[in-house]
Amino acid sequence: MQPGGNMRKVILLFVVAFLNASANADEGKLVKATSAFVEAEAEISPHEVRPIIKGGMTHFFNYSIGFSAFLLGTNDWFQAYGGIVCNLRYFKITISAGIEQIGKGNVGPRMAVSVETDVPYVHIYGLVEMSGSGEAGDYSRLWYDLNFLLKPSKYLSFGFKDRRSLGFGPQIQITIPKFIGFSLVWAPVAAEKIEIDPLRFAVGVNKEF
């Protein structure tokens, strides 16, 4: 199944909007307060290659409070949500709400909470999303993406990732500042099932603004 044409238009309009905003934010406080990214990723296993397109933007109204928006699309899934970002010195917490769509229908609510810290040489990021589909208390409604990275330089980060549906394993990120970034995850361990599959990877390319 493919997402509806309207959802593809939403993705395109969203990307164009925040690229335009970033291009016009050429100096002063707006550059420091507003950031955005786009990323193309593929989850690879012996059974399938799952392409993923995602993007997001954050704007801080002052040092402590801001707004964020995020969207993601695959061949059979779309989601978009926005929320409030709180900067707590060493931590950034985001609470969001939005929608999800499976295939061409079944639109429902989706909520997300993320916590991030970015101190010298260390980056920790955790995201938990909850689907509005399914029965209350059903664990399958939850999705998570947990990351621990060491950053010896602005060009290189490495550590571990645990993402539901992908698995757990080492990851590496290579960044060319102000240009492009690349990521590779080897996720041989299905942490929830304690199973090993050495042919499970994720590769990505991203651009930050």
Short mmCIF file of C-alpha atoms in Angstrom, two decimals:
data_model
loop_
_atom_site.label_atom_id
_atom_site.label_comp_id
_atom_site.label_asym_id
_atom_site.label_seq_id
_atom_site.Cartn_x
_atom_site.Cartn_y
_atom_site.Cartn_z
CA MET A 1 0.00 0.00 0.00
CA GLN A 2 1.08 3.58 -0.65
CA PRO A 3 0.28 6.65 1.48
CA GLY A 4 -2.39 8.90 0.01
CA GLY A 5 -1.40 11.63 -2.43
CA ASN A 6 -2.44 14.30 0.05
CA MET A 7 0.08 13.04 2.61
CA ARG A 8 2.87 13.20 0.02
CA LYS A 9 1.88 16.81 -0.69
CA VAL A 10 2.03 17.58 3.04
CA ILE A 11 5.59 16.20 3.18
CA LEU A 12 6.66 18.25 0.16
CA LEU A 13 5.08 21.48 1.42
CA PHE A 14 6.58 21.01 4.87
CA VAL A 15 10.10 20.48 3.50
CA VAL A 16 9.83 23.47 1.15
CA ALA A 17 8.50 25.67 3.96
CA PHE A 18 11.26 25.02 6.44
CA LEU A 19 13.99 25.14 3.78
CA ASN A 20 12.67 28.54 2.75
CA ALA A 21 12.55 29.71 6.37
CA SER A 22 16.11 28.54 6.95
CA ALA A 23 17.35 30.22 3.78
CA ASN A 24 15.86 33.53 4.88
CA ALA A 25 17.19 33.23 8.42
CA ASP A 26 20.60 34.57 7.44
CA GLU A 27 21.71 36.54 10.47
CA GLY A 28 21.04 37.57 14.04
CA LYS A 29 19.01 35.74 16.62
CA LEU A 30 16.87 33.89 14.08
CA VAL A 31 19.82 31.74 13.00
CA LYS A 32 20.55 30.76 16.60
CA ALA A 33 16.90 30.16 17.45
CA THR A 34 15.77 28.21 14.37
CA SER A 35 17.10 24.89 13.11
CA ALA A 36 15.87 22.23 10.69
CA PHE A 37 16.90 18.96 9.09
CA VAL A 38 15.95 16.48 6.39
CA GLU A 39 17.08 12.86 6.28
CA ALA A 40 16.76 9.91 3.90
CA GLU A 41 17.28 6.54 5.55
CA ALA A 42 16.92 2.87 4.71
CA GLU A 43 16.44 0.01 7.18
CA ILE A 44 17.93 -3.09 5.60
CA SER A 45 17.28 -6.71 6.56
CA PRO A 46 17.33 -10.04 4.68
CA HIS A 47 13.56 -9.70 4.27
CA GLU A 48 13.14 -6.12 3.07
CA VAL A 49 14.60 -2.67 2.44
CA ARG A 50 12.44 -0.04 4.11
CA PRO A 51 12.99 3.53 2.83
CA ILE A 52 12.28 6.36 5.28
CA ILE A 53 12.05 10.10 4.62
CA LYS A 54 11.88 12.45 7.60
CA GLY A 55 12.32 16.07 8.48
CA GLY A 56 11.87 18.44 11.35
CA MET A 57 12.32 21.97 12.58
CA THR A 58 12.66 23.73 15.93
CA HIS A 59 12.25 27.38 16.80
CA PHE A 60 12.99 28.81 20.24
CA PHE A 61 11.01 31.89 21.30
CA ASN A 62 13.55 32.49 24.06
CA TYR A 63 16.31 30.50 25.75
CA SER A 64 13.87 28.19 27.56
CA ILE A 65 10.76 27.62 25.42
CA GLY A 66 10.28 26.73 21.79
CA PHE A 67 8.17 24.87 19.23
CA SER A 68 9.08 21.81 17.19
CA ALA A 69 7.53 19.98 14.24
CA PHE A 70 8.39 16.58 12.81
CA LEU A 71 7.18 14.34 10.00
CA LEU A 72 8.10 10.92 8.66
CA GLY A 73 6.96 8.88 5.70
CA THR A 74 7.62 5.33 4.45
CA ASN A 75 6.07 3.22 1.72
CA ASP A 76 3.08 2.37 3.96
CA TRP A 77 3.21 4.82 6.85
CA PHE A 78 2.98 8.57 7.50
CA GLN A 79 3.13 10.59 10.69
CA ALA A 80 3.37 14.26 11.61
CA TYR A 81 3.35 16.01 14.96
CA GLY A 82 4.32 19.21 16.69
CA GLY A 83 4.86 20.28 20.26
CA ILE A 84 6.61 22.30 22.92
CA VAL A 85 10.37 22.20 23.55
CA CYS A 86 11.79 23.05 26.98
CA ASN A 87 15.51 23.80 27.33
CA LEU A 88 16.65 22.88 30.84
CA ARG A 89 20.33 23.88 30.67
CA TYR A 90 21.86 20.45 30.06
CA PHE A 91 18.69 18.77 28.80
CA LYS A 92 16.09 19.48 26.14
CA ILE A 93 12.64 17.93 26.56
CA THR A 94 9.99 17.86 23.81
CA ILE A 95 6.35 16.85 24.19
CA SER A 96 4.37 16.52 20.96
CA ALA A 97 1.04 15.41 19.52
CA GLY A 98 -0.15 14.82 15.97
CA ILE A 99 -1.45 12.23 13.54
CA GLU A 100 -0.48 8.91 11.96
CA GLN A 101 -1.76 7.21 8.83
CA ILE A 102 -1.39 3.57 7.82
CA GLY A 103 -1.67 3.01 4.09
CA LYS A 104 -4.43 5.06 2.48
CA GLY A 105 -6.64 5.30 5.55
CA ASN A 106 -6.84 4.66 9.28
CA VAL A 107 -5.79 8.14 10.40
CA GLY A 108 -5.34 8.35 14.16
CA PRO A 109 -3.58 10.30 16.90
CA ARG A 110 0.11 9.95 17.75
CA MET A 111 2.02 11.33 20.74
CA ALA A 112 5.75 11.64 21.37
CA VAL A 113 8.19 12.53 24.15
CA SER A 114 11.91 13.04 23.65
CA VAL A 115 14.83 13.88 25.92
CA GLU A 116 18.18 15.08 24.59
CA THR A 117 21.46 16.17 26.11
CA ASP A 118 24.37 17.50 24.08
CA VAL A 119 27.33 18.21 26.35
CA PRO A 120 30.98 18.26 25.20
CA TYR A 121 31.97 14.92 23.67
CA VAL A 122 28.67 13.19 24.54
CA HIS A 123 25.25 13.17 22.86
CA ILE A 124 22.33 11.23 24.38
CA TYR A 125 18.94 11.19 22.65
CA GLY A 126 15.83 9.19 23.46
CA LEU A 127 12.47 9.30 21.67
CA VAL A 128 9.31 7.41 22.63
CA GLU A 129 6.18 7.56 20.48
CA MET A 130 2.73 6.18 21.30
CA SER A 131 0.20 5.22 18.67
CA GLY A 132 -3.48 5.97 19.07
CA SER A 133 -4.28 2.67 17.36
CA GLY A 134 -4.78 -0.59 19.22
CA GLU A 135 -6.07 -1.41 22.65
CA ALA A 136 -5.15 0.51 25.79
CA GLY A 137 -2.18 -1.10 27.52
CA ASP A 138 -1.01 -2.82 24.34
CA TYR A 139 2.80 -2.61 24.28
CA SER A 140 2.80 -2.74 20.49
CA ARG A 141 1.47 0.83 20.52
CA LEU A 142 4.88 2.06 21.72
CA TRP A 143 7.89 2.80 19.51
CA TYR A 144 11.29 4.01 20.69
CA ASP A 145 14.65 5.19 19.36
CA LEU A 146 17.46 5.39 21.96
CA ASN A 147 20.95 6.70 21.19
CA PHE A 148 24.23 7.12 23.06
CA LEU A 149 27.07 8.76 21.15
CA LEU A 150 30.62 9.87 21.92
CA LYS A 151 31.83 12.86 19.88
CA PRO A 152 35.63 13.04 19.73
CA SER A 153 35.39 15.69 17.00
CA LYS A 154 32.83 17.69 15.04
CA TYR A 155 33.33 15.26 12.16
CA LEU A 156 32.85 11.94 13.94
CA SER A 157 30.41 10.40 16.44
CA PHE A 158 30.08 6.76 17.45
CA GLY A 159 28.14 4.78 20.00
CA PHE A 160 25.03 2.60 20.22
CA LYS A 161 21.44 2.69 19.01
CA ASP A 162 18.39 0.71 20.12
CA ARG A 163 15.39 1.25 17.84
CA ARG A 164 12.24 -0.76 17.95
CA SER A 165 11.68 -2.70 14.72
CA LEU A 166 15.35 -2.27 13.78
CA GLY A 167 17.32 -3.64 16.75
CA PHE A 168 20.29 -2.84 18.96
CA GLY A 169 23.91 -2.34 17.94
CA PRO A 170 26.76 0.05 17.21
CA GLN A 171 26.39 3.17 15.11
CA ILE A 172 28.72 5.71 13.54
CA GLN A 173 28.00 9.18 12.19
CA ILE A 174 30.27 11.19 9.90
CA THR A 175 29.53 14.88 9.44
CA ILE A 176 30.89 17.41 7.00
CA PRO A 177 29.94 20.65 8.82
CA LYS A 178 27.59 22.99 6.95
CA PHE A 179 27.25 20.40 4.17
CA ILE A 180 26.01 16.85 4.81
CA GLY A 181 26.06 13.95 7.25
CA PHE A 182 26.13 10.16 6.92
CA SER A 183 25.09 7.46 9.38
CA LEU A 184 25.51 3.70 9.59
CA VAL A 185 23.92 1.40 12.17
CA TRP A 186 24.58 -2.30 12.53
CA ALA A 187 21.73 -3.71 14.62
CA PRO A 188 22.22 -7.48 14.93
CA VAL A 189 20.39 -7.84 18.26
CA ALA A 190 16.60 -7.84 18.47
CA ALA A 191 16.62 -6.74 22.10
CA GLU A 192 12.98 -7.56 22.84
CA LYS A 193 13.27 -11.13 21.53
CA ILE A 194 16.94 -11.81 22.40
CA GLU A 195 17.53 -12.86 18.81
CA ILE A 196 20.59 -12.34 16.60
CA ASP A 197 20.40 -11.33 12.96
CA PRO A 198 23.79 -10.07 11.69
CA LEU A 199 22.31 -8.83 8.41
CA ARG A 200 20.26 -5.97 9.85
CA PHE A 201 21.46 -2.42 9.11
CA ALA A 202 20.32 1.16 8.71
CA VAL A 203 22.06 3.71 6.49
CA GLY A 204 21.21 7.37 6.18
CA VAL A 205 22.18 10.73 4.74
CA ASN A 206 21.07 14.00 6.29
CA LYS A 207 21.30 17.75 5.91
CA GLU A 208 21.00 20.26 8.75
CA PHE A 209 20.09 23.93 8.38
#
